[in-house]
């Protein structure tokens, strides 16, 4: 590492280990282009260097998205979001030696669900093996004082407008929890599944080097803000098979694909699927297998499991089931299990509400082949991002 005397005494300087560099390099090799490969690598190095320090220094829980989700973001946008307690931090890595300004991609500012509370300027020096956090600011300041450049869709602040001492940030968390860090941003236009499919097909062309600049921001943000659409786009740009249907996921040979999206195959006893609709639509369980899909969720620090059970594949009948994984655990009053169309529209009988503490919440639906659904649970699980499940 370079002589520490060269750094501002308020800078946070962390050494990059060989292990972090090697792992980040391996993880970056599936990226679609040399540019995105380097972006994945840089963000991974920055995150894996800062994260252990943050977890050691902070009493608050520090959470990050899954590796698959992060990689899909880094493929198209520079920056990493992580949550510390109730605050959202966005790391903005750069290799630049010029620390005169911080430039933040518009996605981290104007995409409602991506906006952060605090933005950290992170210099990554791979030659001298260090990461330097040299300043921070807030969403509020980037929106009110920052300069927007349409040419690369970024907001920037000069170093004079940044706070360089991270201790100030930590004190703000402790002493000023009511500090206004975010401003409201305009809602994005609704995007239909057909529009998304067309855009994925178009922007999946790897010859489009900067897909984020290829279409108007509102459409781009609406596309990548939906995790399943973003992953499909990245899969296509990487030349990989796009996300399959739930029916395909029930086949043993695609188990690895299922795990990539956070689901796993589980066996179940058909006799346990007894709670049918009031009309008792199915008299006998006739699914061709006893394999269901399950995803573990963390809600209010408690473990839960969401299952998708095929009641009758031929008839397109499915059961969604939410249970607590805690020993003897119940689902608290007020919890909601909800299903929406892939255009995020509600439909009759699309939610089950716990009016008292219950063992399970369940919904049974009939779907046409190829139809998509989005699941929601209220309160929202940790690291939740909407995903379209196609049947």
Coordinates of C-alpha atoms in Angstrom, one line a residue, residues 40 44 47 64-75 77 79-81 227 230-231:
X40 CA -18.3 -6.2 -12.2
X44 CA -16.9 -6.6 -6.4
X47 CA -17.8 -4.2 -1.9
X64 CA -26.6 -6.7 0.7
X65 CA -28.4 -8.3 -2.2
X66 CA -27.6 -11.7 -3.4
X67 CA -24.6 -12.2 -5.6
X68 CA -26.8 -13.0 -8.6
X69 CA -28.7 -9.8 -8.1
X70 CA -25.6 -7.7 -7.6
X71 CA -24.0 -9.2 -10.8
X72 CA -27.1 -8.3 -12.8
X73 CA -26.9 -4.7 -11.7
X74 CA -23.1 -4.4 -12.3
X75 CA -23.5 -5.7 -15.8
X77 CA -24.9 0.1 -14.0
X79 CA -22.6 1.2 -8.1
X80 CA -23.6 -1.1 -5.2
X81 CA -26.4 -0.6 -2.7
X227 CA -35.4 -7.7 -11.1
X230 CA -33.2 -7.1 -15.5
X231 CA -31.9 -10.7 -15.0

